Short mmCIF file of C-alpha atoms in Angstrom, two decimals:
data_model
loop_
_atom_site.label_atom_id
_atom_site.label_comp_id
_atom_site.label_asym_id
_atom_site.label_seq_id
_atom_site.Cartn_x
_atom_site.Cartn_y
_atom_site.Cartn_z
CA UNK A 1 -6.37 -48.94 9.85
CA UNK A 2 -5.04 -50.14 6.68
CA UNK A 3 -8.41 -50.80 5.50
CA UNK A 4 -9.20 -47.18 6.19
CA UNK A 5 -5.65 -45.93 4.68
CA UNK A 6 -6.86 -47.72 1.06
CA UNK A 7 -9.94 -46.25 0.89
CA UNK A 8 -8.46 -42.77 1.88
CA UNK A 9 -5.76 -43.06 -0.83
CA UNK A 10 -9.11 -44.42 -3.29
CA UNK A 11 -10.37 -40.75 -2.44
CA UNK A 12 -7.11 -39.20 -2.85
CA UNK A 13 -6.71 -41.17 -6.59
CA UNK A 14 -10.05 -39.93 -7.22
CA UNK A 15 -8.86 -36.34 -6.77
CA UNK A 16 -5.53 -36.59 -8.71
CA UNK A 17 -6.24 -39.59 -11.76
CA UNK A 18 -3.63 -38.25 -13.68
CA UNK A 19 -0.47 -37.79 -10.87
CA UNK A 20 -1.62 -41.30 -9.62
CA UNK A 21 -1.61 -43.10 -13.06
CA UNK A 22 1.55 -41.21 -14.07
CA UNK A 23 3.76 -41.97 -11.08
CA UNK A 24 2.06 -44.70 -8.57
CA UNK A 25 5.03 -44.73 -6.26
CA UNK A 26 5.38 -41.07 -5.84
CA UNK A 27 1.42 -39.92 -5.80
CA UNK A 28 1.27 -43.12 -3.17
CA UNK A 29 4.32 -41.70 -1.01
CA UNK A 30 2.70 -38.08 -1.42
CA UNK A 31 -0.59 -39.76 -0.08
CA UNK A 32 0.88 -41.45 2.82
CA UNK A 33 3.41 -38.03 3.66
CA UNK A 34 0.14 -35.96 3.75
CA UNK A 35 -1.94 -38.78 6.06
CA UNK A 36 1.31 -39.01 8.39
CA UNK A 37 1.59 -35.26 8.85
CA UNK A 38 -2.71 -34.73 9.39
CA UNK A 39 -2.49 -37.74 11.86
CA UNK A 40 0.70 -36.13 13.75
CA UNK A 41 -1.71 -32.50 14.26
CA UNK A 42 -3.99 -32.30 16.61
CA UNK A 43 -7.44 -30.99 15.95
CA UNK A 44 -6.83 -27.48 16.41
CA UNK A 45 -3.47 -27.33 14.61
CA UNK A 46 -5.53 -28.83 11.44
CA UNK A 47 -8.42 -26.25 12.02
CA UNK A 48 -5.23 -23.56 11.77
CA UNK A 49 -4.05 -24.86 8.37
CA UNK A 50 -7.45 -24.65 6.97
CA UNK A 51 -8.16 -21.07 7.97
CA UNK A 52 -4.72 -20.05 7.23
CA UNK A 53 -4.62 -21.38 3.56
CA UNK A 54 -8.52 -20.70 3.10
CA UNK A 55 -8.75 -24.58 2.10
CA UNK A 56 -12.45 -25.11 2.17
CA UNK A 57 -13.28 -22.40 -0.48
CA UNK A 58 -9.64 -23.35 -2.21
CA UNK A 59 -10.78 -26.55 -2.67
CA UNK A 60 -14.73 -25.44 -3.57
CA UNK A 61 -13.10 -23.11 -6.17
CA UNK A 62 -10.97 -26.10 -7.30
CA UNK A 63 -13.52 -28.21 -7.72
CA UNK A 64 -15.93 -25.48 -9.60
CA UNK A 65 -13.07 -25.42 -12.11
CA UNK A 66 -12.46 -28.93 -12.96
CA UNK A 67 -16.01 -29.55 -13.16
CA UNK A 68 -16.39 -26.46 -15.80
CA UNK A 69 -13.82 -27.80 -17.59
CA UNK A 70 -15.12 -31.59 -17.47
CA UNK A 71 -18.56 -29.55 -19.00
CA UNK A 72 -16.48 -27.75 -21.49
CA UNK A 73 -14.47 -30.95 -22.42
CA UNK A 74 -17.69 -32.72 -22.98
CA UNK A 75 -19.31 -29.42 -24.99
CA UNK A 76 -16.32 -29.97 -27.34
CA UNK A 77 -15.64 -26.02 -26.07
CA UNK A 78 -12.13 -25.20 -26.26
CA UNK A 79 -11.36 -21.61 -25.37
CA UNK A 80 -8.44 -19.90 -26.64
CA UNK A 81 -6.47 -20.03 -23.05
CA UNK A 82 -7.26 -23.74 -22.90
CA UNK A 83 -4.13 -26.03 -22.84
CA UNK A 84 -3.12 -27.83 -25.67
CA UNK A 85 -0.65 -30.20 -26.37
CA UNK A 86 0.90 -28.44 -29.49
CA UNK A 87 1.02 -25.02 -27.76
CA UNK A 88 4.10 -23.94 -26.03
CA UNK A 89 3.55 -23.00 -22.08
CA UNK A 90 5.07 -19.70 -22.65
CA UNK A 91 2.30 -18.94 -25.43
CA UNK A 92 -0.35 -20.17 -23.12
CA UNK A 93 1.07 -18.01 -20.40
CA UNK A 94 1.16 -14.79 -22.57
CA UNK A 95 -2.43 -15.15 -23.95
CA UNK A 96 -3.68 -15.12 -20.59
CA UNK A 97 -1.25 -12.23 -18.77
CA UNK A 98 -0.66 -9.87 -21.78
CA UNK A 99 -4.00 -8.33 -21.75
CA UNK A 100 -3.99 -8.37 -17.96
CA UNK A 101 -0.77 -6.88 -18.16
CA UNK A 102 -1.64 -4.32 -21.25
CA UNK A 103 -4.44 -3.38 -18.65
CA UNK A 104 -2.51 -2.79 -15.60
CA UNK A 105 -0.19 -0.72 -17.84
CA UNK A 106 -2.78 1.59 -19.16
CA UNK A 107 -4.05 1.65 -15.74
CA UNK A 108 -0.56 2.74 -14.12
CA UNK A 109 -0.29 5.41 -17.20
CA UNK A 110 -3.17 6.80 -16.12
CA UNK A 111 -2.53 7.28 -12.29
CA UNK A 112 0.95 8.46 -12.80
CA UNK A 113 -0.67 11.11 -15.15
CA UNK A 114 -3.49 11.74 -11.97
CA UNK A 115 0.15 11.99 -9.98
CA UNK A 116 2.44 14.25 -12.32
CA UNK A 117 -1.02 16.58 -12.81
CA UNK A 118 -1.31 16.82 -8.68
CA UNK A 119 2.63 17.18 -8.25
CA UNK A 120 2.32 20.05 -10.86
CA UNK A 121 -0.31 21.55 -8.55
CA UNK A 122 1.02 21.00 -5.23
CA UNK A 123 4.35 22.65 -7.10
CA UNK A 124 2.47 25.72 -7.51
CA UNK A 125 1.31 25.92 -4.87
CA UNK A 126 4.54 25.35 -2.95
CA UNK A 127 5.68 28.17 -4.88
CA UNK A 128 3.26 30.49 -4.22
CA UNK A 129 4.11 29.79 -0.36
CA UNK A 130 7.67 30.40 -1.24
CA UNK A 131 7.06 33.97 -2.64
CA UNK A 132 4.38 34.97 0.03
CA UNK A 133 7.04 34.17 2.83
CA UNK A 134 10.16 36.10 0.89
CA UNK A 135 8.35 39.09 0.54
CA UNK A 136 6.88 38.77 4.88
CA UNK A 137 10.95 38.22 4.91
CA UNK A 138 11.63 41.22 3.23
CA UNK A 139 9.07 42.88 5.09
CA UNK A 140 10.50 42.04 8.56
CA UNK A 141 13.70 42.85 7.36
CA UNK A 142 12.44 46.50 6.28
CA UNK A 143 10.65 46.96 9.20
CA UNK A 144 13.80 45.75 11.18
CA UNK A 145 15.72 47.83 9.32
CA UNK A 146 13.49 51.10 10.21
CA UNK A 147 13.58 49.89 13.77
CA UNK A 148 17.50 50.33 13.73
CA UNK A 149 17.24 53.61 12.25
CA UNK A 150 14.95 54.62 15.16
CA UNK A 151 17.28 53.06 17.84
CA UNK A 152 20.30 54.86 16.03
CA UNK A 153 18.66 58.34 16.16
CA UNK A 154 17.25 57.69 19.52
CA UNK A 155 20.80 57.44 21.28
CA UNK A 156 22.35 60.67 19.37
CA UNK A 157 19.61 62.56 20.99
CA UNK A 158 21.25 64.49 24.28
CA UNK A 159 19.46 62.62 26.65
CA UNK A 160 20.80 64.33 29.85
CA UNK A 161 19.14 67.69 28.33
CA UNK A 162 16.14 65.38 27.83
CA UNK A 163 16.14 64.28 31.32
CA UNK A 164 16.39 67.93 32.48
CA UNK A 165 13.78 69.09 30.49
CA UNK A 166 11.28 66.24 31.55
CA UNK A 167 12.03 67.43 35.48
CA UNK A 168 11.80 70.94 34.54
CA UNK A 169 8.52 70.38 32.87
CA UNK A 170 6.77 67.66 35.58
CA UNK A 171 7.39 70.37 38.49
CA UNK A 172 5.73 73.21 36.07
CA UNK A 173 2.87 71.02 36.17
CA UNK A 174 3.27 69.96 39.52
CA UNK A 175 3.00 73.14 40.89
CA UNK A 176 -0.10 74.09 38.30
CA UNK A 177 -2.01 71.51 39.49
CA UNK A 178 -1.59 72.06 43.29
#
Protein backbone atom coordinates (compact mmCIF):
# COMPACT_ATOMS: atom_id res chain seq x y z
CA UNK A 1 0.00 0.00 0.00
CA UNK A 2 2.75 2.29 0.70
CA UNK A 3 4.32 1.37 -2.45
CA UNK A 4 1.14 2.41 -4.18
CA UNK A 5 0.72 5.70 -1.84
CA UNK A 6 4.46 6.92 -3.35
CA UNK A 7 3.73 6.49 -6.66
CA UNK A 8 0.24 8.21 -6.22
CA UNK A 9 1.85 11.21 -4.46
CA UNK A 10 4.76 10.89 -7.71
CA UNK A 11 1.49 11.64 -9.83
CA UNK A 12 0.20 14.14 -7.54
CA UNK A 13 3.98 16.04 -7.58
CA UNK A 14 3.73 15.73 -11.18
CA UNK A 15 0.52 17.77 -11.19
CA UNK A 16 1.56 20.50 -8.66
CA UNK A 17 5.86 20.89 -9.16
CA UNK A 18 5.72 24.12 -7.81
CA UNK A 19 3.32 23.64 -4.33
CA UNK A 20 5.43 20.40 -3.82
CA UNK A 21 8.94 22.00 -4.19
CA UNK A 22 7.76 25.09 -2.27
CA UNK A 23 6.30 23.43 0.82
CA UNK A 24 7.09 19.43 0.92
CA UNK A 25 5.40 18.97 4.25
CA UNK A 26 2.23 20.72 3.46
CA UNK A 27 1.70 19.60 -0.47
CA UNK A 28 2.63 15.92 1.21
CA UNK A 29 -0.12 16.37 4.08
CA UNK A 30 -2.55 17.86 1.30
CA UNK A 31 -1.71 14.59 -0.71
CA UNK A 32 -2.31 12.20 2.00
CA UNK A 33 -5.76 14.44 3.36
CA UNK A 34 -7.12 14.05 -0.25
CA UNK A 35 -6.10 9.99 -0.51
CA UNK A 36 -7.68 9.54 3.15
CA UNK A 37 -10.93 11.26 2.27
CA UNK A 38 -11.24 9.31 -1.62
CA UNK A 39 -10.41 6.01 0.29
CA UNK A 40 -13.15 6.82 3.15
CA UNK A 41 -16.07 7.29 -0.09
CA UNK A 42 -17.44 4.69 -1.53
CA UNK A 43 -17.72 4.38 -5.26
CA UNK A 44 -20.81 6.13 -5.76
CA UNK A 45 -20.16 8.98 -3.31
CA UNK A 46 -16.84 9.66 -5.55
CA UNK A 47 -18.93 9.33 -8.85
CA UNK A 48 -21.21 12.29 -6.97
CA UNK A 49 -18.23 14.63 -6.43
CA UNK A 50 -17.20 14.32 -9.95
CA UNK A 51 -20.55 15.13 -11.51
CA UNK A 52 -21.24 17.68 -8.96
CA UNK A 53 -17.96 19.75 -9.47
CA UNK A 54 -17.82 18.77 -13.34
CA UNK A 55 -14.14 17.40 -12.52
CA UNK A 56 -13.40 15.48 -15.64
CA UNK A 57 -13.82 18.50 -18.05
CA UNK A 58 -12.38 20.83 -14.95
CA UNK A 59 -9.48 19.02 -15.03
CA UNK A 60 -9.40 18.57 -19.21
CA UNK A 61 -9.81 22.41 -19.27
CA UNK A 62 -6.98 22.60 -16.67
CA UNK A 63 -4.82 20.72 -18.37
CA UNK A 64 -5.57 22.49 -21.99
CA UNK A 65 -4.37 25.60 -20.15
CA UNK A 66 -1.15 24.66 -18.67
CA UNK A 67 -0.18 22.97 -21.70
CA UNK A 68 -0.96 26.37 -23.83
CA UNK A 69 0.93 28.10 -21.58
CA UNK A 70 3.96 25.48 -21.44
CA UNK A 71 3.64 26.19 -25.64
CA UNK A 72 3.54 29.86 -25.09
CA UNK A 73 6.42 29.75 -22.47
CA UNK A 74 8.48 27.86 -24.93
CA UNK A 75 7.28 30.37 -28.06
CA UNK A 76 8.85 33.09 -25.86
CA UNK A 77 4.90 34.51 -26.21
CA UNK A 78 4.02 36.58 -23.39
CA UNK A 79 0.58 38.12 -23.65
CA UNK A 80 -0.29 41.19 -21.96
CA UNK A 81 -2.58 39.32 -19.13
CA UNK A 82 0.33 36.93 -18.56
CA UNK A 83 1.78 37.04 -14.95
CA UNK A 84 4.82 38.63 -14.25
CA UNK A 85 6.86 38.97 -11.43
CA UNK A 86 7.23 42.85 -11.52
CA UNK A 87 3.48 43.40 -12.06
CA UNK A 88 1.26 44.01 -9.17
CA UNK A 89 -1.84 41.34 -8.86
CA UNK A 90 -4.24 44.13 -8.76
CA UNK A 91 -2.86 45.40 -12.29
CA UNK A 92 -3.03 41.91 -13.61
CA UNK A 93 -6.54 41.63 -12.29
CA UNK A 94 -7.74 44.95 -13.90
CA UNK A 95 -6.26 44.25 -17.40
CA UNK A 96 -8.21 41.26 -17.58
CA UNK A 97 -11.83 42.45 -15.85
CA UNK A 98 -11.91 46.16 -16.96
CA UNK A 99 -12.80 45.50 -20.47
CA UNK A 100 -15.08 42.69 -19.38
CA UNK A 101 -16.45 44.99 -17.05
CA UNK A 102 -16.49 48.23 -19.56
CA UNK A 103 -18.54 45.61 -21.65
CA UNK A 104 -21.05 44.48 -19.25
CA UNK A 105 -21.55 48.21 -18.50
CA UNK A 106 -22.29 49.28 -21.97
CA UNK A 107 -24.30 46.24 -22.17
CA UNK A 108 -26.50 47.11 -18.94
CA UNK A 109 -26.74 50.88 -20.47
CA UNK A 110 -28.20 49.58 -23.21
CA UNK A 111 -30.98 47.27 -21.72
CA UNK A 112 -31.95 49.75 -19.13
CA UNK A 113 -32.42 52.17 -22.14
CA UNK A 114 -34.58 48.95 -23.98
CA UNK A 115 -36.36 49.16 -20.23
CA UNK A 116 -36.93 53.05 -19.60
CA UNK A 117 -38.12 53.14 -23.63
CA UNK A 118 -40.80 50.09 -22.79
CA UNK A 119 -41.74 51.65 -19.25
CA UNK A 120 -42.36 54.93 -21.24
CA UNK A 121 -44.69 52.89 -23.45
CA UNK A 122 -46.42 50.72 -21.13
CA UNK A 123 -46.91 54.38 -19.23
CA UNK A 124 -48.88 55.49 -22.06
CA UNK A 125 -50.54 53.14 -22.42
CA UNK A 126 -51.58 52.81 -18.78
CA UNK A 127 -52.73 56.19 -19.25
CA UNK A 128 -54.71 55.88 -22.02
CA UNK A 129 -56.61 53.02 -19.93
CA UNK A 130 -56.90 55.51 -17.18
CA UNK A 131 -58.80 58.14 -19.32
CA UNK A 132 -60.94 55.55 -21.31
CA UNK A 133 -62.30 54.20 -17.86
CA UNK A 134 -62.94 57.97 -16.25
CA UNK A 135 -64.88 59.01 -18.99
CA UNK A 136 -67.14 55.00 -18.97
CA UNK A 137 -67.13 56.45 -15.12
CA UNK A 138 -68.53 59.53 -15.99
CA UNK A 139 -70.72 57.94 -18.32
CA UNK A 140 -72.33 55.54 -15.77
CA UNK A 141 -72.54 58.22 -13.51
CA UNK A 142 -74.62 60.38 -16.18
CA UNK A 143 -76.59 57.69 -17.11
CA UNK A 144 -77.17 56.94 -13.31
CA UNK A 145 -77.86 60.23 -12.81
CA UNK A 146 -80.74 60.32 -15.66
CA UNK A 147 -81.98 57.10 -14.16
CA UNK A 148 -82.69 59.04 -10.80
CA UNK A 149 -84.34 61.73 -12.56
CA UNK A 150 -86.68 59.12 -14.12
CA UNK A 151 -87.33 57.32 -10.75
CA UNK A 152 -87.94 60.89 -9.16
CA UNK A 153 -90.58 61.91 -11.76
CA UNK A 154 -91.98 58.48 -11.86
CA UNK A 155 -93.22 58.57 -8.09
CA UNK A 156 -94.74 62.33 -8.32
CA UNK A 157 -96.94 60.94 -10.95
CA UNK A 158 -100.63 60.22 -9.19
CA UNK A 159 -100.44 56.73 -9.50
CA UNK A 160 -103.87 55.83 -7.96
CA UNK A 161 -105.41 57.99 -11.02
CA UNK A 162 -102.99 55.87 -13.08
CA UNK A 163 -104.26 52.72 -11.72
CA UNK A 164 -107.86 53.87 -12.39
CA UNK A 165 -107.30 54.83 -15.69
CA UNK A 166 -105.45 51.49 -16.68
CA UNK A 167 -108.86 49.53 -15.29
CA UNK A 168 -111.02 51.95 -16.94
CA UNK A 169 -109.23 51.49 -20.17
CA UNK A 170 -108.58 47.32 -20.06
CA UNK A 171 -112.54 46.85 -19.59
CA UNK A 172 -113.13 49.40 -22.72
CA UNK A 173 -111.18 46.97 -24.53
CA UNK A 174 -112.44 44.11 -22.86
CA UNK A 175 -115.75 44.63 -23.79
CA UNK A 176 -114.59 45.72 -27.63
CA UNK A 177 -113.10 42.68 -28.13
CA UNK A 178 -115.91 40.34 -26.87
Amino acid sequence: MTQLRARRFEDFAECFPLYVESDKNGSSATFNSISEYIEAQNFRDLEKLFNDYNIRENIDTLHKVINDAKERKLRGDAGKDTWQDNLDPKVSVCARTVPVLKFEAARLRDLISQLEEENRNLEVELQTKVDATNNANEQVIDLLDQIDAAFRGWKDLPHEELEAWTVQTAESLKQRLQ
